[in-house]
Coordinates of C-alpha atoms and ligand atoms in Angstrom, one line a residue:
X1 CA 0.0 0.0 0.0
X2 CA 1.3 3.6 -0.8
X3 CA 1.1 7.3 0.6
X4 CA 0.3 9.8 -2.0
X5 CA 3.5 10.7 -2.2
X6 CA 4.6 7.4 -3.4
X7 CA 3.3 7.3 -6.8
X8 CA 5.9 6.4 -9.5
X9 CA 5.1 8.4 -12.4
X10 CA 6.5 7.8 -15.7
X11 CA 5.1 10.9 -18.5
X12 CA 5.1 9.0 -21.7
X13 CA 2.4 11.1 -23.4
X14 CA 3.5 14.6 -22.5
X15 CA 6.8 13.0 -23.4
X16 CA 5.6 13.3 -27.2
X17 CA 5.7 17.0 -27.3
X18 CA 4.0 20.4 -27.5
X19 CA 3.0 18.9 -31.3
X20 CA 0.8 16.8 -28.7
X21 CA -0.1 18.1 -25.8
X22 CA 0.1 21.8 -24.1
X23 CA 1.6 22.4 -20.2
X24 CA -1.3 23.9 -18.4
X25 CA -1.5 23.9 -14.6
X26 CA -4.8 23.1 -12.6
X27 CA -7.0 25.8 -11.6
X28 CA -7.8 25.3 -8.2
X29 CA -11.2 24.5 -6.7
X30 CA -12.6 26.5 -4.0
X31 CA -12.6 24.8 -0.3
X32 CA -12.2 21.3 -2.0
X33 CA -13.6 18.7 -0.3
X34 CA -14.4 14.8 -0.8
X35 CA -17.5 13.5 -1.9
X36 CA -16.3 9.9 -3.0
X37 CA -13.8 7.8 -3.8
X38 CA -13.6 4.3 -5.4
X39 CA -11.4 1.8 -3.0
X40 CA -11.1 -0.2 -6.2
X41 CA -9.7 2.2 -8.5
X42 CA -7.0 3.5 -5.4
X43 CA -6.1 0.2 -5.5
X44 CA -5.4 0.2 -9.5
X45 CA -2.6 2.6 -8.1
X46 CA -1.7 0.9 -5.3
X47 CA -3.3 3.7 -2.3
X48 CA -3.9 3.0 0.7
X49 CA -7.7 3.4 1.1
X50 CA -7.7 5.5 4.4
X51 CA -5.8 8.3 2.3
X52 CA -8.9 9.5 0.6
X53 CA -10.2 10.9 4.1
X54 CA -6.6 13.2 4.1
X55 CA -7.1 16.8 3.1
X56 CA -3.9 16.3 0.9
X57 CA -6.0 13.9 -1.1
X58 CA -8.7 17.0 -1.4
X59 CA -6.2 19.4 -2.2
X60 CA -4.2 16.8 -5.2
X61 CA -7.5 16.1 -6.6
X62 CA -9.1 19.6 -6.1
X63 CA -6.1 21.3 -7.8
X64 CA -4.4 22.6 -5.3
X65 CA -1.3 20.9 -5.1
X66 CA 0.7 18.8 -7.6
X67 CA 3.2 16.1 -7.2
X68 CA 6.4 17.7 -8.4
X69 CA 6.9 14.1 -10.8
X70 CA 3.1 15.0 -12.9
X71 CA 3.0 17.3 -15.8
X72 CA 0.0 18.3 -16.5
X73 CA -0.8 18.3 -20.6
X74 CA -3.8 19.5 -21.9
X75 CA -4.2 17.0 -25.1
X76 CA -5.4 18.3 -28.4
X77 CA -7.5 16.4 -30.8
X78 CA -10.3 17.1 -33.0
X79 CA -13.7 14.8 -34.0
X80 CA -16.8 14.3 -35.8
X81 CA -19.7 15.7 -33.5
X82 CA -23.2 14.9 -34.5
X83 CA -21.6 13.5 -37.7
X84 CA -20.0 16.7 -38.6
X85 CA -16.3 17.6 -38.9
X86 CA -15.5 20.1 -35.9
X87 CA -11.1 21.0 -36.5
X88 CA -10.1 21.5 -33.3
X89 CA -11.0 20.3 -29.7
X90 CA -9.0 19.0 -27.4
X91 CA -8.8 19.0 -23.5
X92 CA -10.8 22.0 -22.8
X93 CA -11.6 21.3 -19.3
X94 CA -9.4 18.8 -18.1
X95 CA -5.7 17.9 -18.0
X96 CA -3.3 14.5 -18.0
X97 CA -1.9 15.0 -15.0
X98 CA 0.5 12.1 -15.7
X99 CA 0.8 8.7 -16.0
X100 CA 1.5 6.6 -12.7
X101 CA 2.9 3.3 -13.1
X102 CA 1.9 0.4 -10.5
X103 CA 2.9 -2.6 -9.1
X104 CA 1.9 -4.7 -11.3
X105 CA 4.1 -2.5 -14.3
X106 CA 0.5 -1.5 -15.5
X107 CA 0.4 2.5 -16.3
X108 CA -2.4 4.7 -15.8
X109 CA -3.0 7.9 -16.8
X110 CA -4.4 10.6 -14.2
X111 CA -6.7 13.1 -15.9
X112 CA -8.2 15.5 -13.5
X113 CA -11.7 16.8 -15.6
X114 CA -13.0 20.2 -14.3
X115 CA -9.1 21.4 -13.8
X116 CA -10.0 25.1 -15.7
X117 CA -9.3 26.7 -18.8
X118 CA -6.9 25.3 -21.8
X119 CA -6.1 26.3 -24.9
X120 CA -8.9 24.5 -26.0
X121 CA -11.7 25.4 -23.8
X122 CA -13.3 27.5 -26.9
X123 CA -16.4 29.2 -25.5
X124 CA -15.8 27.4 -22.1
X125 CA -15.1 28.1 -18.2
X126 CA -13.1 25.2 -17.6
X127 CA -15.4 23.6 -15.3
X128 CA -17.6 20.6 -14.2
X129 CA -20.2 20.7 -12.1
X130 CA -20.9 18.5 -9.0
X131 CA -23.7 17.0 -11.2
X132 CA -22.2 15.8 -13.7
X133 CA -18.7 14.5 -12.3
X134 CA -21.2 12.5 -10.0
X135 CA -22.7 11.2 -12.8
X136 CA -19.5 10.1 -14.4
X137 CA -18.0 8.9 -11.1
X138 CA -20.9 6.9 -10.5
X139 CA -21.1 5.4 -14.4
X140 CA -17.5 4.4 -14.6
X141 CA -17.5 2.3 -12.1
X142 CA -20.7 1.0 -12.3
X143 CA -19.9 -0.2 -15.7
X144 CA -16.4 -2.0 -14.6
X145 CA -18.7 -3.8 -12.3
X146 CA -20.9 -5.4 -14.9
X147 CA -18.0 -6.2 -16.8
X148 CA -18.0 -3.4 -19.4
X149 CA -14.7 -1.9 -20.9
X150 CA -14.2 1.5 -19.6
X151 CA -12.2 4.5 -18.2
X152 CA -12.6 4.4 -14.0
X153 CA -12.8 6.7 -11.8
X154 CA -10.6 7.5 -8.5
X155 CA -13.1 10.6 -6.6
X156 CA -14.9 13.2 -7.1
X157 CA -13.8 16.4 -5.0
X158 CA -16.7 18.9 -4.7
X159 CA -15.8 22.7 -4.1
X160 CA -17.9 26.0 -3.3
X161 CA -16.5 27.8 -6.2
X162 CA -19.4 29.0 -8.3
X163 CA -19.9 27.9 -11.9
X164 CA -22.7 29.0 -14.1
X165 CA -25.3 26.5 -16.4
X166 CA -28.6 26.9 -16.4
X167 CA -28.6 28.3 -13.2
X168 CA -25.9 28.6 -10.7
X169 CA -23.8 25.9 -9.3
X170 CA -20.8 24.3 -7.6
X171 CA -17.2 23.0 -9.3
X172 CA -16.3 19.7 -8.7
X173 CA -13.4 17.5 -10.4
X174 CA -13.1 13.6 -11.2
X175 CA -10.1 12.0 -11.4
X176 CA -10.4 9.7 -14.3
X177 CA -7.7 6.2 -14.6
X178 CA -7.5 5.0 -17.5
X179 CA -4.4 3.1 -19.5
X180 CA -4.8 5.8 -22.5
X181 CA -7.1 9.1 -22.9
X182 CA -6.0 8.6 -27.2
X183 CA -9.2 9.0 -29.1
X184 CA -10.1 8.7 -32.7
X185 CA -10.4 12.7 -32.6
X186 CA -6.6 12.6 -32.2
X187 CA -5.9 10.6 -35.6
X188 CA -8.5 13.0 -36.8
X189 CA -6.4 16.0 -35.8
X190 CA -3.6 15.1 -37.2
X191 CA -5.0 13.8 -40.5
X192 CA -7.1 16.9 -41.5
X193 CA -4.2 19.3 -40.5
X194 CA -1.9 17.0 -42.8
X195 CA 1.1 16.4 -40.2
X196 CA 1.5 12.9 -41.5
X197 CA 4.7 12.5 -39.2
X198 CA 3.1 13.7 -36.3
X199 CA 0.4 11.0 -37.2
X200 CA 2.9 8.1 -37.5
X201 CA 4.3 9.5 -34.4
X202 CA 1.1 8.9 -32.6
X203 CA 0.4 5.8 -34.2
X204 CA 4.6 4.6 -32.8
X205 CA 2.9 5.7 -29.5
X206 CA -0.1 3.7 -29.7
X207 CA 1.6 0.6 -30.9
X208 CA 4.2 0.2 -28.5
X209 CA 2.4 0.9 -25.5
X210 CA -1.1 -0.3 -26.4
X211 CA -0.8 -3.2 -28.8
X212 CA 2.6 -4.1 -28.9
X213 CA 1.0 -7.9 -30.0
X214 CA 0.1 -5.9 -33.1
X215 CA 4.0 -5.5 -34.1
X216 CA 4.2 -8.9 -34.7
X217 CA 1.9 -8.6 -37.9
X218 CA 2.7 -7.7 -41.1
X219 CA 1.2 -4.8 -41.2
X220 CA 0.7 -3.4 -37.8
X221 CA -0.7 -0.4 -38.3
X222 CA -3.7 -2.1 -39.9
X223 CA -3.5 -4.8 -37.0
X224 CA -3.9 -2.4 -34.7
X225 CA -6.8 -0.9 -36.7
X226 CA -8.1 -4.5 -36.6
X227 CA -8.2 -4.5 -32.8
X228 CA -9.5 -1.3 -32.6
X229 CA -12.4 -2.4 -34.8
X230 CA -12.4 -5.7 -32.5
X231 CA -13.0 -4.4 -29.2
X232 CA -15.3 -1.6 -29.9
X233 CA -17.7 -3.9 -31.3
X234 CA -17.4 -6.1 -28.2
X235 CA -17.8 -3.0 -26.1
X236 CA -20.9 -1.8 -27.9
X237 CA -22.2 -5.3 -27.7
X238 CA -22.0 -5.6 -24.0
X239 CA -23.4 -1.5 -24.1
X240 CA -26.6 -3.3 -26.2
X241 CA -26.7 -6.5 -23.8
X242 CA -27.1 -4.5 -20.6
X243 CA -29.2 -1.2 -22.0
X244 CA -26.1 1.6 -21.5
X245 CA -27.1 4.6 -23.9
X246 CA -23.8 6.4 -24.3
X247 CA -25.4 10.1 -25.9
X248 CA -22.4 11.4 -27.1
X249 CA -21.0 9.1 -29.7
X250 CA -18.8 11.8 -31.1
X251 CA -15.4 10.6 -32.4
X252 CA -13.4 12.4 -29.5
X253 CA -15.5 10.8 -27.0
X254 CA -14.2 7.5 -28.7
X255 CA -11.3 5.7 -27.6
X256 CA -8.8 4.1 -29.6
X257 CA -8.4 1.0 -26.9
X258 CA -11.9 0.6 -27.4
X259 CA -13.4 1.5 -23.8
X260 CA -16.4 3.8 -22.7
X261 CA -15.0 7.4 -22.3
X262 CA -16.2 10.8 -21.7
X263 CA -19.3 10.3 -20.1
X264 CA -22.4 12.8 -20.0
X265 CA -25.9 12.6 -20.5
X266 CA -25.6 8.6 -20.5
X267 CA -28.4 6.5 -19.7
X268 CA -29.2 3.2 -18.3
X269 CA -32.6 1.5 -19.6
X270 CA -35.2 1.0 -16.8
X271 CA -38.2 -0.1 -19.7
X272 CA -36.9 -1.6 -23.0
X273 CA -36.9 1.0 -25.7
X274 CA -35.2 0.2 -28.5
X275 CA -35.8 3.9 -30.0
X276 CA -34.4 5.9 -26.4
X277 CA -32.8 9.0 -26.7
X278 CA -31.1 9.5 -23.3
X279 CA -29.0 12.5 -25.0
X280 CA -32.1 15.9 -24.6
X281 CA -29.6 17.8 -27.2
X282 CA -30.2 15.0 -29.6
X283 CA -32.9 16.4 -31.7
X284 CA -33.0 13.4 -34.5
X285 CA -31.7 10.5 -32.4
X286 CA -28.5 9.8 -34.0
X287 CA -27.4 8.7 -30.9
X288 CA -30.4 6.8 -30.2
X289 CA -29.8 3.4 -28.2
X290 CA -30.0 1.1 -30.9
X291 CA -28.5 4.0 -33.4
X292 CA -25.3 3.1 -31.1
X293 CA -24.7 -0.5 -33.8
X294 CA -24.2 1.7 -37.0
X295 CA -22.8 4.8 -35.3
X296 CA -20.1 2.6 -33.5
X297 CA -19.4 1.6 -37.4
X298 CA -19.0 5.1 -38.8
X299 CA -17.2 6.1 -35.8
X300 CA -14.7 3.4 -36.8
X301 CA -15.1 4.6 -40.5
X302 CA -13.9 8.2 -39.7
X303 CA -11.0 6.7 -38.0
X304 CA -10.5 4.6 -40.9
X305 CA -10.5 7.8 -43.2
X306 CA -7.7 9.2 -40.9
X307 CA -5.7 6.1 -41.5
X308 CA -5.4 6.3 -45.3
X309 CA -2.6 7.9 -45.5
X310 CA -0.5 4.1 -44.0
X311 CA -3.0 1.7 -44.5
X312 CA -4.8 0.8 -48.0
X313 CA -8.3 1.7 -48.0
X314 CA -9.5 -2.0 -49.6
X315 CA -7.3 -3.2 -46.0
X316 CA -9.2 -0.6 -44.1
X317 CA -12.7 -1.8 -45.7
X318 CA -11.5 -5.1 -45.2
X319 CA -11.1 -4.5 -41.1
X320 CA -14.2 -2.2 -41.2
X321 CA -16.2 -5.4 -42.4
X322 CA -15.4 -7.4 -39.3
X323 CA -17.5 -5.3 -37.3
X324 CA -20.9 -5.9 -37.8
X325 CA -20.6 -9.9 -37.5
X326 CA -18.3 -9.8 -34.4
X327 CA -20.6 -7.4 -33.1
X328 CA -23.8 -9.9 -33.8
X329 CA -21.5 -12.7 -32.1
X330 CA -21.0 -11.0 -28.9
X331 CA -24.2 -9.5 -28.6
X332 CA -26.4 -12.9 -29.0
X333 CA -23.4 -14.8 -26.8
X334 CA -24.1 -12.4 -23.8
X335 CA -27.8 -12.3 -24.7
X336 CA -28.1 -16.4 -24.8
X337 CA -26.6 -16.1 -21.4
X338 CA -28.6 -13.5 -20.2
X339 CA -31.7 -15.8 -21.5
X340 CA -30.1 -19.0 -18.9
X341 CA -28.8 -20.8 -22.1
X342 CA -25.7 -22.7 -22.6
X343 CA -26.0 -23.6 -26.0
X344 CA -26.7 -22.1 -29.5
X345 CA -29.2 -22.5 -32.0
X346 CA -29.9 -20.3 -34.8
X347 CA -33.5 -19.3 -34.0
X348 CA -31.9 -18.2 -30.7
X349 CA -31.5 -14.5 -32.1
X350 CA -35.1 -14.6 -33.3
X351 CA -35.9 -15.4 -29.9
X352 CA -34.0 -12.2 -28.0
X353 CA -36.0 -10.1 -30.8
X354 CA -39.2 -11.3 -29.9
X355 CA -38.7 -11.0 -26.3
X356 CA -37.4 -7.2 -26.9
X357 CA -39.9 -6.5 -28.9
X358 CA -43.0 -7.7 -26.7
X359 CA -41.0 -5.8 -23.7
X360 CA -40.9 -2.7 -26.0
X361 CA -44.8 -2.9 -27.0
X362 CA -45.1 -3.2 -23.1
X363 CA -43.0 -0.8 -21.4
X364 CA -41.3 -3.6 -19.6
X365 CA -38.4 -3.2 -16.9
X366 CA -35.3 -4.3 -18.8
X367 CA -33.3 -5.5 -15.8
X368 CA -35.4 -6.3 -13.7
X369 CA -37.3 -8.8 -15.9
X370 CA -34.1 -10.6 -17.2
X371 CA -33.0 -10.6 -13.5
X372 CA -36.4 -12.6 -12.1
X373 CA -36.0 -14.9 -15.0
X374 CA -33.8 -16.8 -13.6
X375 CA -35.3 -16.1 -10.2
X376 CA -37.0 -19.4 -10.4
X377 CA -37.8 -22.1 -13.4
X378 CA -38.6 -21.2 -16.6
X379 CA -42.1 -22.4 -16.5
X380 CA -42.8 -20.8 -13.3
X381 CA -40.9 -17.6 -13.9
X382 CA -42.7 -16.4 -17.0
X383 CA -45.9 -17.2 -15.0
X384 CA -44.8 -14.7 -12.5
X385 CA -43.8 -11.9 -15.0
X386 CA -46.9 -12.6 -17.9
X387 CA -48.3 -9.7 -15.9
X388 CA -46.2 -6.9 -16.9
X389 CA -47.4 -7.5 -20.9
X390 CA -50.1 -5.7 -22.4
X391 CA -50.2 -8.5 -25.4
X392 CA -50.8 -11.5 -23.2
X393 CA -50.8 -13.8 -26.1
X394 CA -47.9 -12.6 -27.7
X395 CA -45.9 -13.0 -24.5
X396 CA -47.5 -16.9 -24.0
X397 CA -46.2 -17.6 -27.4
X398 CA -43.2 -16.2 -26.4
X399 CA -42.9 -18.5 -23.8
X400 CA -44.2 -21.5 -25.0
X401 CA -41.0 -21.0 -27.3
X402 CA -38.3 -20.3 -24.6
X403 CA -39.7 -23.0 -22.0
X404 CA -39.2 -25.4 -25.8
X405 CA -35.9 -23.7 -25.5
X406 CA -34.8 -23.6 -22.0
X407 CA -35.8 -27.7 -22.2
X408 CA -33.7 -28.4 -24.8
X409 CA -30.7 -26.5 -23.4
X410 CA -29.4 -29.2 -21.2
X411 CA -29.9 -30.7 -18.2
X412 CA -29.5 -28.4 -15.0
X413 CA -31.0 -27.6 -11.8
X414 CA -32.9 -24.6 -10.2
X415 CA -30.1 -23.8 -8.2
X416 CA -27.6 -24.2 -11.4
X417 CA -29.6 -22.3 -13.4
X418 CA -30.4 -19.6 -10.8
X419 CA -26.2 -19.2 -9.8
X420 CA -25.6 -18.5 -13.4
X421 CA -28.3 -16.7 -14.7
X422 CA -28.0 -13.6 -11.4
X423 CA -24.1 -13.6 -12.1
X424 CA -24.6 -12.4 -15.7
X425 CA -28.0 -10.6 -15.0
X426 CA -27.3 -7.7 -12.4
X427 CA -30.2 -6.4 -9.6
X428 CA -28.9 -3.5 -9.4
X429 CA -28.2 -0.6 -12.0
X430 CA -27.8 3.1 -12.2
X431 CA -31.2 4.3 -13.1
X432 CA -30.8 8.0 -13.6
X433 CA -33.4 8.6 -10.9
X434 CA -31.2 6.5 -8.3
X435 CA -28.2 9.2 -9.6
X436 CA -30.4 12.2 -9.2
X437 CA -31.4 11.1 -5.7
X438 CA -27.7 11.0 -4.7
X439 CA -26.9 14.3 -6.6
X440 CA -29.9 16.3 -4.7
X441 CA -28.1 15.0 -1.3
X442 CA -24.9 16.1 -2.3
X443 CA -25.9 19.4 -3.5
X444 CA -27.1 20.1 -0.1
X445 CA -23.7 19.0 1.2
X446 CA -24.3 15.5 2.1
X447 CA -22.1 12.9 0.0
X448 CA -23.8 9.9 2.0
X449 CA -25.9 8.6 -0.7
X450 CA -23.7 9.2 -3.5
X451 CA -21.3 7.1 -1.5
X452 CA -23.9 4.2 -0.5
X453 CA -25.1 4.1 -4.2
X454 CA -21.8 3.7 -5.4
X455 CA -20.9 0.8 -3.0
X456 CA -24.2 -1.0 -4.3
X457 CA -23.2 -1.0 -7.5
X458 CA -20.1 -2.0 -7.4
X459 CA -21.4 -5.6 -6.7
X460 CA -24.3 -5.5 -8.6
X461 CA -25.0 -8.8 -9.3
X462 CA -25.7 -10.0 -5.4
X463 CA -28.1 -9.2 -3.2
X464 CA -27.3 -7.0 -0.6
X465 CA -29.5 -6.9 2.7
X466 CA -31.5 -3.8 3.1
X467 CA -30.9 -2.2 -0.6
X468 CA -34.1 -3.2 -1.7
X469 CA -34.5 0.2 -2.6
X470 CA -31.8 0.3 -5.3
X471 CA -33.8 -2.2 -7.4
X472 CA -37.1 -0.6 -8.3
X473 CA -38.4 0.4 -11.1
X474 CA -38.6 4.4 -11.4
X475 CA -41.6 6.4 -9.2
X476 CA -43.3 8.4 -11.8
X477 CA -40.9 11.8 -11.4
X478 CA -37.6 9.6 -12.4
X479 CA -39.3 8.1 -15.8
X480 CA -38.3 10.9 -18.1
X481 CA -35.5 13.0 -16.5
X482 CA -34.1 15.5 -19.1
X483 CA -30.1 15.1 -19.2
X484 CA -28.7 17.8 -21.4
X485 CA -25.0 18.0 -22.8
X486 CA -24.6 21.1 -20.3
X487 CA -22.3 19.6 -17.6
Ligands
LIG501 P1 -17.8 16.7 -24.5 O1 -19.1 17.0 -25.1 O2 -17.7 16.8 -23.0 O3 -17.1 15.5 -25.0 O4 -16.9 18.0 -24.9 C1 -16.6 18.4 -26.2 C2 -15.5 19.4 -26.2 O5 -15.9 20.6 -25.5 C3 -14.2 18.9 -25.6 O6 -13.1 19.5 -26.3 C4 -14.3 19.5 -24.2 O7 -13.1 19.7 -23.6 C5 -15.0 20.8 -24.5 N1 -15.8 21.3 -23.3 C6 -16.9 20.8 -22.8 N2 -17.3 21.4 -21.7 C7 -16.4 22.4 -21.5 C8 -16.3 23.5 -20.6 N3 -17.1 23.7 -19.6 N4 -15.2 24.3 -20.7 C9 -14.3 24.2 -21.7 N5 -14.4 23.2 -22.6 C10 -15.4 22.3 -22.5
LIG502 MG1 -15.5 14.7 -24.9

């Protein structure tokens, strides 16, 4: 276990040079303070849990102080937004502190969002609010916990420094962990300004720390395109499988190792709706939940374009094809398991349609009804849940078919089935009306339901005595909260 002082950093991407990144030091925060902290991302670097209650810990993480080894870069890159071409972005609001090795020889990087003006904040203060660093606290690690690929996040520090949105507010920072902060914007920044050596340069970066496997091949720039391609269609597949709605699927929100990043007006499901905007600033739905399948295609295709210049564009289309089937595999993998099954059969996919679709037509709890599935035998478990369907005889039909199924599938107890299904099938989510409870406590100064929400979810496939209340379905006030981009 390490003191704060002990971290062993090692700045490989300020390293790469003001071509890269720009030296900019945190603003600090106004009587910083902590709101939470994740045991299991201090861990990722080695901390000593206790040190989160230190007022150092406030004061690193709050910007006050800096450990004289970090040097704080504010990245540029540039992206597609709402599918057009915006030239330059970059870190407007937060900086790479540095990157802290651990260990285990793993490096993370320490990007401290909220830290103030940049270079790049462009109309911007620099700021996030308590709200929304909650929100992105809370989502990170919820999403590790199910087993989804994504950046993590070490605390949230809250502050009384004044920061203006809608109405008036309070400044708060998350410190986000992850092993790289390189998004598709950045091969997009380079390619459109036509600094092909500054590309390669990136692209040397990315290889050796990232894929070094993909320096074995041939060609390994297009390997690494390959894998890029690879696990952001298993990531969108597990996004589908458990009903995450992303919002902002712009190509510098997307990450080049293929992990959820740069999170704002996400969504969990509570009903199934295939057609959910979760985004309020997305006037036609582009980033509409199942809008996420193509869009994490032409997100890869506008990474793709940035490539051309080292990597032939019948290679790239080549790559760019594996996507939709390895998506379709991992989707109706998790799915079957979600579903209890063990097997495969090729209705199988027809059967998860069906299912969605009834659930749809219904307004059914997405979670919740895959969870008490496997709550007890098939035959007596759709019994139990037939009542949430408006089209009775749809969903009989329905499960005349799975019970057909289920029976065929092999030969396993209750208890078997029960065991497996609840470790793939989670009780507990974050519904946005379970966030916005903890958000209205801690904007009134008390951080303890932010910090007992986050401990229910990171185990969210077990019971947990007396959380009962972190497993309904919405009241009527948390069905349809707006979420804007404004965070
Ligand atoms: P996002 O929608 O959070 O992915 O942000 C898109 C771009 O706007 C990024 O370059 C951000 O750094 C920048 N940005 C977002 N909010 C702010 C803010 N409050 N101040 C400065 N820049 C911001
Ligand atoms: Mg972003």
């Amino acid at each position: 276990m390490k003191a704060l002082d002990e971290l062993t950093f090692d700045n490989r991407f300020a390293r790469l040079g003001d071509a890269f990144s720009t030296h900019v030091l945190p603003e600090p925060l106004d009587e910083p303070r902590l709101v939470v902290a994740s045991k299991a991302a201090m861990a990722l670097l080695d901390l000593d849990p206790a040190v989160a209650e230190t007022s150092v810990f406030a004061e690193l993480f709050g910007g006050h102080k800096l450990w004289a080894e970090a040097e704080p870069r504010a990245m540029v890159y540039s992206g597609h937004q709402f599918g057009g071409y915006t030239p330059q972005l970059g870190d407007g609001r937060g900086l790479l502190l540095g990157e802290v090795y651990n260990e285990a020889g793993e490096h993370w990087d320490l990007h401290l969002k909220g830290a103030g003006m940049t270079p790049y904040s462009r109309m911007g203060d620099g700021r996030a609010v308590l709200r929304s660093s909650i929100r992105e606290f809370l989502a990170s690690e919820a999403l590790h916990a199910l087993g989804i690929p994504t950046s993590r996040a070490l605390c949230v520090i809250g502050s009384s420094t004044p920061v203006w949105r809608e109405k008036q507010e309070r400044g708060a920072m998350v410190l986000r962990l992850a092993h790289s902060h390189i998004r598709f914007g950045h091969f997009e920044y380079f390619y459109y300004t036509k600094k092909p050596e500054q590309q390669a340069e990136l692209a040397e970066h990315v290889l050796n720390l990232h894929y070094p496997e993909c320096r074995e091949q041939p060609e390994p720039y297009l390997a690494m395109f390959r894998e890029t391609v690879e696990r952001n269609a298993e990531m969108i597949a597990k996004w589908q499988a458990y009903g995450f709605c992303h919002g902002v699927m712009n190509t510098d929100n997307m990450s080049i190792l293929g992990i959820t990043f740069d999170f704002g007006p996400f969504a969990f499901l509570d009903d199934f709706d295939a057609h959910f905007i979760c985004n309020h600033s997305d006037h036609e739905g582009r980033y509409s939940f199942s809008n996420q399948v193509p869009i994490g295609q032409w997100n890869l295709s506008a990474l793709a374009q940035a490539l051309t210049p080292f990597i032939s564009v019948d290679a790239l289309k080549e790559a760019l094809g594996l996507y939709l089937p390895l998506y379709q595999a991992h989707y109706l993998d998790l799915m079957r398991r979600r579903l209890g099954l063990t097997t495969a059969e090729d209705a199988d996919q027809q059967l998860v349609e069906r299912l969605l679709k009834l659930m749809q037509n219904s307004g059914v709890d997405y979670t919740l009804f895959l969870r008490h599935l496997g709550d007890e035998p098939a035959a007596l478990a759709v019994a139990r849940l037939r009542d949430d369907f408006v089209d009775l005889a749809g969903f009989d039909a329905w499960a005349e078919q799975y019970k057909a199924r289920v029976a065929r599938d092999g030969d396993y107890t209750q208890e078997q089935r029960r065991e497996r299904m609840h470790a793939v099938n989670p009780l507990y989510i974050l519904r946005n009306y379970l966030a916005q409870n903890a958000i209205a406590a801690a904007e009134s100064g008390d951080y303890s339901e932010v910090r007992r929400l986050h401990e229910v979810l990171t185990r969210p496939f077990e019971e947990q005595a007396g959380m009962e209340q972190y497993a309904q379905r919405p009241p009527d006030w948390g069905k349809h909260l707006e979420i804007s981009c404004s965070s």
